[in-house]
Coordinates of C-alpha atoms and ligand atoms in Angstrom, one line a residue:
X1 CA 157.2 -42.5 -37.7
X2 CA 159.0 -44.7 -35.2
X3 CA 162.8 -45.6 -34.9
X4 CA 164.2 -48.8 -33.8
X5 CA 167.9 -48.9 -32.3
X6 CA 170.2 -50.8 -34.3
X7 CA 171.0 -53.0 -31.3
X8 CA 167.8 -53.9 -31.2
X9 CA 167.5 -53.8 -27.2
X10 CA 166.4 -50.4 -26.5
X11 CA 162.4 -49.9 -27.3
X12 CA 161.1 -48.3 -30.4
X13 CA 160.9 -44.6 -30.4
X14 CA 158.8 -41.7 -32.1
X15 CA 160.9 -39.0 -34.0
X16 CA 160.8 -36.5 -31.5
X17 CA 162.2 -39.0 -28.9
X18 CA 164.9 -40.0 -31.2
X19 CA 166.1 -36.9 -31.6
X20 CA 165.8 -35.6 -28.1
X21 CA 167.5 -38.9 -27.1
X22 CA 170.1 -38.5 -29.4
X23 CA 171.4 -42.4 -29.3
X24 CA 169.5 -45.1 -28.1
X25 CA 169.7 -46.5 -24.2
X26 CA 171.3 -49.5 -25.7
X27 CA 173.8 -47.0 -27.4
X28 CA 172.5 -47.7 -31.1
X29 CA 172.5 -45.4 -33.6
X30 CA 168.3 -45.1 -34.2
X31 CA 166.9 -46.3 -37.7
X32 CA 163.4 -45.8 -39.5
X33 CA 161.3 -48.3 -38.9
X34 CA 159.7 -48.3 -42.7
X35 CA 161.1 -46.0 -45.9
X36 CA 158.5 -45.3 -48.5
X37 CA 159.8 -45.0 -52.1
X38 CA 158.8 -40.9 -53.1
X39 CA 156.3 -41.1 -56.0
X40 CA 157.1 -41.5 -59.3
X41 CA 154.8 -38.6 -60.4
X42 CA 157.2 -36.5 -57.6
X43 CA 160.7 -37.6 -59.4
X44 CA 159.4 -37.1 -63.1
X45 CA 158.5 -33.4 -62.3
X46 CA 160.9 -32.7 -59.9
X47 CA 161.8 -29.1 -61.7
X48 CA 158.3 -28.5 -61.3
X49 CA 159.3 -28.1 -57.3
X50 CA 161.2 -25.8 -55.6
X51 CA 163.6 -26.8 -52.9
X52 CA 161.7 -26.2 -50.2
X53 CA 158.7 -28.1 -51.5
X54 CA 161.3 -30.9 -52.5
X55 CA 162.5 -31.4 -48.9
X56 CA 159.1 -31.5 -47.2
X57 CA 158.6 -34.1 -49.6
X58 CA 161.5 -36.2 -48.9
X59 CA 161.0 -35.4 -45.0
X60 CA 157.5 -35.3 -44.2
X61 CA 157.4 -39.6 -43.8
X62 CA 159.9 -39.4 -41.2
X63 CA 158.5 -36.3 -39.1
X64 CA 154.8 -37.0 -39.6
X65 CA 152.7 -35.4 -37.6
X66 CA 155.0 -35.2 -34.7
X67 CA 155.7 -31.8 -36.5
X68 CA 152.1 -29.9 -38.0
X69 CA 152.8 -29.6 -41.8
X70 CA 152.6 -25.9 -41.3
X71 CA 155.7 -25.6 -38.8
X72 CA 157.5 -28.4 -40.6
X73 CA 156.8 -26.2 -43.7
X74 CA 158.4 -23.4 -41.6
X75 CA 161.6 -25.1 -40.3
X76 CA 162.7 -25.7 -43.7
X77 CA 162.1 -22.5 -45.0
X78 CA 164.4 -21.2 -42.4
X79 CA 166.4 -24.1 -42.6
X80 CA 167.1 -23.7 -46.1
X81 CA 167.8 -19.9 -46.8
X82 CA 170.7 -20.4 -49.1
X83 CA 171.7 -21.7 -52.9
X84 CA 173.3 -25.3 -53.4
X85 CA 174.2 -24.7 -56.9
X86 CA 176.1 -26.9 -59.4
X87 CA 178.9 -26.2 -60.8
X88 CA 180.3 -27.5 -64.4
X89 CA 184.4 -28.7 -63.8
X90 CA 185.0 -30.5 -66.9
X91 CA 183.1 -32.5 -69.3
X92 CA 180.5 -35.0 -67.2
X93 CA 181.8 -33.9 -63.6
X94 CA 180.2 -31.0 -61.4
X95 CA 180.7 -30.0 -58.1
X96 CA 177.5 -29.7 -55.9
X97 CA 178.2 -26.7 -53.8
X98 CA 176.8 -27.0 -50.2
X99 CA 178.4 -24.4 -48.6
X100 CA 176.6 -21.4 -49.0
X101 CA 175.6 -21.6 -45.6
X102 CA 176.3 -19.5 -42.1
X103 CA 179.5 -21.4 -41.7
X104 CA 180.3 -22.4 -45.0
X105 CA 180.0 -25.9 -44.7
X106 CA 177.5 -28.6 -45.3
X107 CA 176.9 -29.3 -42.1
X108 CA 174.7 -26.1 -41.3
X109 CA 171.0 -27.9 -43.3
X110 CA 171.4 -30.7 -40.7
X111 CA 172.4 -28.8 -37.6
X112 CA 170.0 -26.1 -38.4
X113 CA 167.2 -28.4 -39.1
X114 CA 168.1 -30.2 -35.4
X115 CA 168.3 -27.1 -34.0
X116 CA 164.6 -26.0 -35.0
X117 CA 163.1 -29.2 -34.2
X118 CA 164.2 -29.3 -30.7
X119 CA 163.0 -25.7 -30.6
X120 CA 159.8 -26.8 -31.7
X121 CA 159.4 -29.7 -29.3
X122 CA 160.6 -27.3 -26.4
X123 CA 157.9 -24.5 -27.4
X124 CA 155.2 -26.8 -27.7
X125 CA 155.5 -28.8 -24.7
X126 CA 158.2 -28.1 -22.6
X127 CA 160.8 -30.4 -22.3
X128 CA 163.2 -30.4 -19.6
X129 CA 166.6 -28.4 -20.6
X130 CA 168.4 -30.0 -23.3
X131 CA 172.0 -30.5 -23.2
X132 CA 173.7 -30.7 -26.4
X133 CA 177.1 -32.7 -26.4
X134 CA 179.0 -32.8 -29.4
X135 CA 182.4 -33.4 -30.4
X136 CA 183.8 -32.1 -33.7
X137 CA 187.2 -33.1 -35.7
X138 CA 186.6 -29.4 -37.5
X139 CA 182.8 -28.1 -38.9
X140 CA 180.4 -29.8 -37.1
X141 CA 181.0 -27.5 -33.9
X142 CA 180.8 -24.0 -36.1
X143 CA 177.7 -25.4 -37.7
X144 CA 175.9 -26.5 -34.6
X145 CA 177.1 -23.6 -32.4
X146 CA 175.3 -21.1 -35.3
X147 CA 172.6 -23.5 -35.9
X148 CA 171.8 -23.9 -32.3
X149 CA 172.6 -20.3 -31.4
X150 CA 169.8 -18.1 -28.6
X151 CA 167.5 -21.3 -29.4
X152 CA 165.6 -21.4 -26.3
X153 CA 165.8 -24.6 -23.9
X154 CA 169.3 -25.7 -25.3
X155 CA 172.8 -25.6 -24.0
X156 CA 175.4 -26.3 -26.2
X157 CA 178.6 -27.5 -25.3
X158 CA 181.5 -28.6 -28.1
X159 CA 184.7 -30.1 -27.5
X160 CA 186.9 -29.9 -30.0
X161 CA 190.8 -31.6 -30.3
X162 CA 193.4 -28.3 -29.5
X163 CA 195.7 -27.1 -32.8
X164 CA 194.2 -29.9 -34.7
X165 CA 191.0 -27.2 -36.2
X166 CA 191.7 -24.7 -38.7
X167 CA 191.6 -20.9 -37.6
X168 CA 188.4 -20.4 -39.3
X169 CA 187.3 -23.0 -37.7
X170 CA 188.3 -22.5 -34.3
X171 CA 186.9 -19.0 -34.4
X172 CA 182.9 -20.3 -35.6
X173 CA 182.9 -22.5 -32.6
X174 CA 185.0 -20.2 -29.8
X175 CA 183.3 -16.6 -30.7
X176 CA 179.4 -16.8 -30.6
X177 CA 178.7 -17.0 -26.5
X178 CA 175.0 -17.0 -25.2
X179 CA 174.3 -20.8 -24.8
X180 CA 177.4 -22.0 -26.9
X181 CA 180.3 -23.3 -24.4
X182 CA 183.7 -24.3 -26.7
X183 CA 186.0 -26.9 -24.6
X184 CA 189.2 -27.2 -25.4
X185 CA 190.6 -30.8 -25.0
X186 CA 194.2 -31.4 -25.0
X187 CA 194.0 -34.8 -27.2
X188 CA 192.7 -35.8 -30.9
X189 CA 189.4 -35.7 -32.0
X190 CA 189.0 -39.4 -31.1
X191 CA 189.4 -38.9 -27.6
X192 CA 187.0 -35.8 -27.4
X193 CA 184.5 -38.4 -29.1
X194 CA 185.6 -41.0 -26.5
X195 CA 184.8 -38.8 -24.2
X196 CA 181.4 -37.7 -25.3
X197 CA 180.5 -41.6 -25.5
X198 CA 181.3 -42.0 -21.8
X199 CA 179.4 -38.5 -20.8
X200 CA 176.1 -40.7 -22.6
X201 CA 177.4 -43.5 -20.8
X202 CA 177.4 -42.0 -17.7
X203 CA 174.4 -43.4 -15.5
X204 CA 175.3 -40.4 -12.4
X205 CA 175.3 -37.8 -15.6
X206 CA 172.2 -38.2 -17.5
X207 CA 170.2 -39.0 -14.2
X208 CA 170.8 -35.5 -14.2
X209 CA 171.3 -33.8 -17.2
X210 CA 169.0 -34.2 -20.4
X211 CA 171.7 -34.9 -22.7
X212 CA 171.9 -35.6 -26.7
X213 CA 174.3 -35.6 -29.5
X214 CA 174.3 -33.0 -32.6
X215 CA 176.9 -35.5 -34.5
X216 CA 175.1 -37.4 -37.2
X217 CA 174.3 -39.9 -35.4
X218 CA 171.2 -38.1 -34.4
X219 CA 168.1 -38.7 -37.0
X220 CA 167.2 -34.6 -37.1
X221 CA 171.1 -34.0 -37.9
X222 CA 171.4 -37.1 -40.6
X223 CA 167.9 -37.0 -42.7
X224 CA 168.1 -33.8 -43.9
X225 CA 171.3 -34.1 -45.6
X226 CA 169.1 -36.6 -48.1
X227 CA 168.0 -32.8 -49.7
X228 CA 170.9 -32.5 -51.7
X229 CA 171.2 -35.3 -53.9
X230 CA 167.4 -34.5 -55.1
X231 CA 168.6 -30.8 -55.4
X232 CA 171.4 -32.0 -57.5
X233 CA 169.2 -34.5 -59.2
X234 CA 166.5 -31.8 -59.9
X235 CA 169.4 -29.6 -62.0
X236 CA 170.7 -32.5 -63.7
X237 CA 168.0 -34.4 -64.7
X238 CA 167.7 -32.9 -68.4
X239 CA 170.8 -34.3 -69.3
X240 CA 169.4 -37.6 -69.5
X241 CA 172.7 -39.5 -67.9
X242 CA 173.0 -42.0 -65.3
X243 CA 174.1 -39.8 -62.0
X244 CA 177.2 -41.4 -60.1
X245 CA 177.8 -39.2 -56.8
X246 CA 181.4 -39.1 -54.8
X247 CA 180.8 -37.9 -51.5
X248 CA 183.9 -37.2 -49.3
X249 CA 183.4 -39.1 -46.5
X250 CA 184.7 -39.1 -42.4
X251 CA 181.5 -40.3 -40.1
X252 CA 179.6 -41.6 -43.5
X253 CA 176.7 -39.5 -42.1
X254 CA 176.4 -37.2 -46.1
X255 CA 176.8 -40.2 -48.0
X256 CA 174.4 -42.5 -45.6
X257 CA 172.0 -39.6 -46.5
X258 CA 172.3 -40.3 -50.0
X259 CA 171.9 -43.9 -50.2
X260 CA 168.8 -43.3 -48.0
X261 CA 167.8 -41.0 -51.0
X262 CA 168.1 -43.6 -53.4
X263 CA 165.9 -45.8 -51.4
X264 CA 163.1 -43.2 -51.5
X265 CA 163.4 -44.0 -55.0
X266 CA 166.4 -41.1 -56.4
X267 CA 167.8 -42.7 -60.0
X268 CA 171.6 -43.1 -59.3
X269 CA 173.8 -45.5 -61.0
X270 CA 176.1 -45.6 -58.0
X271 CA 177.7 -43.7 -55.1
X272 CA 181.4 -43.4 -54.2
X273 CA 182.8 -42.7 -50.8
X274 CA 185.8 -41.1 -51.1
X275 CA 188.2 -41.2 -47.5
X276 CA 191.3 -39.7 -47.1
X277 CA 193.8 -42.3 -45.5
X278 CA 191.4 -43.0 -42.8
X279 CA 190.9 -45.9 -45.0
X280 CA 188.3 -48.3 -42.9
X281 CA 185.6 -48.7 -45.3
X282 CA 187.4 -48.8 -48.4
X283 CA 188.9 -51.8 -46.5
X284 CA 186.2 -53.2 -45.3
X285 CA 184.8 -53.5 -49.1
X286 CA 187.7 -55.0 -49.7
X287 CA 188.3 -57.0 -47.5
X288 CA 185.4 -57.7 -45.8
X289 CA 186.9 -56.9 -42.2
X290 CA 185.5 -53.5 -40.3
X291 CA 188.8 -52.7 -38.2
X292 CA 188.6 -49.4 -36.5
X293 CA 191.6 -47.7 -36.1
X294 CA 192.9 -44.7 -34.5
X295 CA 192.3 -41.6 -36.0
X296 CA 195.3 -39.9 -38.8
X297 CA 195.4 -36.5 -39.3
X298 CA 195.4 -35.0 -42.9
X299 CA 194.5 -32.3 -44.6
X300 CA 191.3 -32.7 -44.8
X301 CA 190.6 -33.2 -41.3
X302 CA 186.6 -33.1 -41.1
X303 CA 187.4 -36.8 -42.2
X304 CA 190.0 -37.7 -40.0
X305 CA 187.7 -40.5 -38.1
X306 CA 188.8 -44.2 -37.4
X307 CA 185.8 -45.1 -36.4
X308 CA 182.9 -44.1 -38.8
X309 CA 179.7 -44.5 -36.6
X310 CA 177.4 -44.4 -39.9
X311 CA 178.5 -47.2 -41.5
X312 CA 176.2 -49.9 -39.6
X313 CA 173.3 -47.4 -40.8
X314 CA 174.6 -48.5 -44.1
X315 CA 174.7 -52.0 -43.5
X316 CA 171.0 -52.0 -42.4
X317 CA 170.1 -50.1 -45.4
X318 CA 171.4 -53.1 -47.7
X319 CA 169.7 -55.7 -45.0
X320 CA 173.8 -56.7 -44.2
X321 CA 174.2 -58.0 -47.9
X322 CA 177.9 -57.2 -48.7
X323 CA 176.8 -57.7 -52.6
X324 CA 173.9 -55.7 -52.6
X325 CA 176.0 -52.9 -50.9
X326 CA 179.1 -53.3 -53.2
X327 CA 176.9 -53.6 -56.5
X328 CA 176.3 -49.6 -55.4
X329 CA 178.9 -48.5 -53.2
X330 CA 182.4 -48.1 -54.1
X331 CA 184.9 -46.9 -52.2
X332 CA 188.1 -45.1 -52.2
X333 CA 191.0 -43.7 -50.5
X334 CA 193.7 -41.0 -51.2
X335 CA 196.7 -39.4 -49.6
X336 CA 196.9 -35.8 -49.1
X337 CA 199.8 -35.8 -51.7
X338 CA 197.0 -37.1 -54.3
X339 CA 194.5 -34.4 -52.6
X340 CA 197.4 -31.7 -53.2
X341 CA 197.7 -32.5 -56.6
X342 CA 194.1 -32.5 -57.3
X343 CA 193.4 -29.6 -56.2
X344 CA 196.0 -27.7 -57.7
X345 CA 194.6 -29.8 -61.4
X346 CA 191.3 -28.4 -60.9
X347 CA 192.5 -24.5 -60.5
X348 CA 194.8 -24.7 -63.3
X349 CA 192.9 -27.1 -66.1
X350 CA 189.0 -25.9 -64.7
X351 CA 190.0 -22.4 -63.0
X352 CA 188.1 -24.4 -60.0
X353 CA 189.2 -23.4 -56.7
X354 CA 188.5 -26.8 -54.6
X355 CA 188.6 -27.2 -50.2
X356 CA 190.7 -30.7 -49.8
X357 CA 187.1 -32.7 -48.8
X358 CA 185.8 -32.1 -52.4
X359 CA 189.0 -32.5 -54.0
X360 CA 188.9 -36.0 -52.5
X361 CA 185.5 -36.7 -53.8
X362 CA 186.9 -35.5 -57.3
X363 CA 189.5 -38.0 -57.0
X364 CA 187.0 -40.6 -56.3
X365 CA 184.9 -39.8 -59.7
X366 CA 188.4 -40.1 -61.6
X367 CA 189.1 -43.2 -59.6
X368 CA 185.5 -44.6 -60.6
X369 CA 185.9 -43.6 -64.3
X370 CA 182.7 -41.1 -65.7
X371 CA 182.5 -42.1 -69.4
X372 CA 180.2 -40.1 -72.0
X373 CA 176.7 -41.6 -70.5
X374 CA 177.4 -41.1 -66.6
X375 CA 177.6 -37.7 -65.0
X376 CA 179.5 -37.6 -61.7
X377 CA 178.7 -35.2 -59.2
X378 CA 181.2 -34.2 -56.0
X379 CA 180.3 -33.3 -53.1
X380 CA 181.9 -29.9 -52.4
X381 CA 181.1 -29.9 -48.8
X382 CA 182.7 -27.0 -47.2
X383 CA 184.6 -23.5 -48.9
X384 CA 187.9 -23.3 -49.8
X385 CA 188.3 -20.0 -47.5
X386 CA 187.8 -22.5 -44.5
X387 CA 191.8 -24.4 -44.9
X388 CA 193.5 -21.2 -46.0
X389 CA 196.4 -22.5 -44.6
X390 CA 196.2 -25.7 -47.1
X391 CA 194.9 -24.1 -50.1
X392 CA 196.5 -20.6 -50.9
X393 CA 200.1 -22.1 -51.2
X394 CA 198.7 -24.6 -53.3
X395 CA 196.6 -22.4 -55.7
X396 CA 199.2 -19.8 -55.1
X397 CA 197.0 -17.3 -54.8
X398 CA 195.1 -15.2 -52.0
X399 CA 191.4 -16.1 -51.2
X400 CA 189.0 -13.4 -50.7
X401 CA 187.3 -13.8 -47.4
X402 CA 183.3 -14.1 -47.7
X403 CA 181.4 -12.2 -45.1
X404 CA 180.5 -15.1 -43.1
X405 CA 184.2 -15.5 -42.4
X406 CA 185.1 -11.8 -42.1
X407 CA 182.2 -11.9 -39.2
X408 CA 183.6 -14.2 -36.9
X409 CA 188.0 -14.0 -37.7
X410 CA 188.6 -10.8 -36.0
X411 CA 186.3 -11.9 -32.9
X412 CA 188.1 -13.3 -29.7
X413 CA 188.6 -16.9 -28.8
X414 CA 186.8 -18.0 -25.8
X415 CA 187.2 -21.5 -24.5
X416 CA 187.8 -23.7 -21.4
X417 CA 191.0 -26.0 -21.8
X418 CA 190.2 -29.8 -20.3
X419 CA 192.2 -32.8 -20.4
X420 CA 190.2 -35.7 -18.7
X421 CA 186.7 -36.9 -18.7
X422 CA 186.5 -36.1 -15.1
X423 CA 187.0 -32.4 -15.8
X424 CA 184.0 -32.5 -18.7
X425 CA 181.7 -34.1 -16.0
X426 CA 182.7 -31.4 -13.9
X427 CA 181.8 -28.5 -16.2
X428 CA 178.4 -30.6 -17.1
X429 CA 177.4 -30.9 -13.3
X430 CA 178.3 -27.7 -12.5
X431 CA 176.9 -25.6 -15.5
Ligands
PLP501 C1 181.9 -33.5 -41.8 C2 182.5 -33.2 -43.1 C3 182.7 -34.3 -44.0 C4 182.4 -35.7 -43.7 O1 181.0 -35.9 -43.6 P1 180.5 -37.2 -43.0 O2 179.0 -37.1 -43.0 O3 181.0 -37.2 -41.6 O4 181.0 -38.4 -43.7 C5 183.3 -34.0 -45.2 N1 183.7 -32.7 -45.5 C6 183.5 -31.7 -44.7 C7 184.0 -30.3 -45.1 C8 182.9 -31.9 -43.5 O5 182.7 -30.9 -42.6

């Protein structure tokens, strides 16, 4: 399968250059060249698969045979060596967990997928060393850094905004060494993306250094997420509703995976894209003006992103027609008061301990309104256990620690502090 760049300057690539490339030399974000609707036989029997089987089906068009079907069949077995199960809140609303993963957040299917497929490439025909540059506002650089982790060929290097990740977090991107590298930037998460953008920018840097993104703006990172909403659908489908999913939403990467989904031909009635006060595409549907802004922190910070890079993947899914793309996306946005309260509604009515990203996707289902013949689905996208410090005093209760957590707390923090760009091209250069 080939990808075109979404500014349309750059040439076409195949997958494997997409995602070694990471964005395209014109700085677009790449995009499939054709999407084939799944059969129909596929979707009526989908219990009849297991998950596995279900996402070689919904990734094979995109690989092809860039991958053999037997090692693609093997990177999502070890890709996918954990439950995403579905769990009943109230009458017509579940939670779809997707955090049973190494570091407990979504995050790990697309960074471990990635992470495979550039070890695949690298086996097979030794590419030059890959540098992967990635910034993260909280899980993205725990679930790259173990996704990625003693993969041969790849560096990793993660900056990530100092004090503004949680402890848990900070220790799943500072503690696992080898060919991890944590910097430390004095600044927000919008500047360590600023500077990432100038590192690719950087015509001295990647004459020298072989560097792509693990954000979702890379296609191995992105695509995979489309698994969950036909895992979701594959447990749901007996009861014979129509399927409205809220996804909570910071670079739109999850919920541009599952509008992808319903292209391939996944019955939905409609998704919801639930933001937290970083409000830009709930204003833009309202509005019809995209106005990036800086970055806010809340409490739900793996969405604190002014600048959502997978929104124009969304616009080209719906060919740039606003109606087509507001007759089934909605969206929504919610203070962390509102995500307080919610959270703290769904322990005490449902006994349902929710992380502030999939309380805000519950909001969004409440906000839509799920009568008796819809069934709304939210995206719980990372575990509660990750914001301790937002969720016990709201609960009022302690959180038991899961054993992928209890692995990394106790371990020491090792990072390099930086302030500049200059100082990142430094370490790159030099490392
Ligand atoms: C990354 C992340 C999100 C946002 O996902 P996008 O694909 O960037 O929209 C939501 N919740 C959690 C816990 C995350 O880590």
């Amino acid at each position: 399968m080939n990808f075109y760049s979404l500014n349309k300057i750059a040439p076409n690539v195949t997958f494997k250059d997409a995602v070694i490339k990471g964005l395209a030399s014109d700085k677009g974000l790449y995009f499939p060249e054709k999407i084939s609707p799944l059969g129909k036989e596929f979707l009526n029997n989908i219990e009849d698969f297991s998950n596995k089987e279900i996402a070689f089906e919904v990734i094979k068009q995109f690989v092809a045979d860039e991958i053999p079907e037997k090692e693609l069949k093997e990177i999502i077995e070890e890709t996918l060596n954990f439950d995403f199960p579905i769990i009943s809140i109230e009458e017509n609303i579940a939670a779809l967990e997707l955090f049973h993963g190494p570091t407990m957040a979504f995050k790990d299917v697309g960074a471990r997928f990635m992470a495979r497929c550039l070890g695949y490439f690298n086996k097979e025909e030794k590419i030059n060393k890959v540098t992967v540059l990635v910034a993260t506002s909280g899980d993205t650089g725990g679930a790259v850094a173990s996704g990625f982790l003693g993969v041969e060929g790849v560096d990793v290097v993660i900056l990530y905004p100092s004090g503004k990740v949680s402890d848990v977090q900070e220790k799943q991107l500072t503690t696992l060494g080898q060919n991890i590298t944590a910097l430390e930037v004095n600044g927000t998460f919008d500047d360590c993306q600023a500077m990432v953008k100038t590192a690719f920018m950087d015509e001295k840097l990647i004459a020298n250094k072989n560097l792509t993104s693990a954000n979702s703006i890379n296609v191995a990172r992105w695509l995979p997420q489309m698994f969950y909403f036909f895992f979701a659908y594959k447990l749901l489908k007996n009861k014979h509703k129509e399927f409205v999913f809220s996804v909570p939403s910071g670079n739109f990467g999850n919920i541009c995976a599952g509008l992808m989904a319903y292209k391939l031909g996944l019955p939905v009635k409609q998704f919801i894209a639930a933001t937290n006060i970083n409000d830009i595409v709930p204003e833009y549907l309202e509005t019809g003006i995209y106005t990036p802004k800086p970055s806010k922190q809340t409490i739900s910070n793996a969405m604190d992103v002014g600048n959502p890079s997978n929104f124009v993947r969304i616009l080209e899914i719906f060919k740039n027609d606003d109606t087509k793309l507001k007759e089934m996306l909605s969206s929504y946005s919610f203070t962390d008061k509102e995500t307080q309260q919610a959270m703290k509604e769904i322990k005490e009515k449902y006994n349902y301990i929710a992380d502030p990203h999939g309380a805000v996707g519950y909001l969004g289902l409440k906000k839509f309104g799920i009568d008796a013949n819809t069934y709304g689905i939210f995206l719980e996208t990372a575990h509660p256990v990750k914001f301790l410090n937002v969720v016990e005093p709201i609960i009022n209760e302690t959180i038991e620690l899961p054993k992928q957590i209890k692995e990394v707390i106790n371990k020491e923090k090792v990072s390099i502090n930086i302030s500049t760009y200059e100082e990142l091209k430094h370490f790159l250069i030099n490392s």
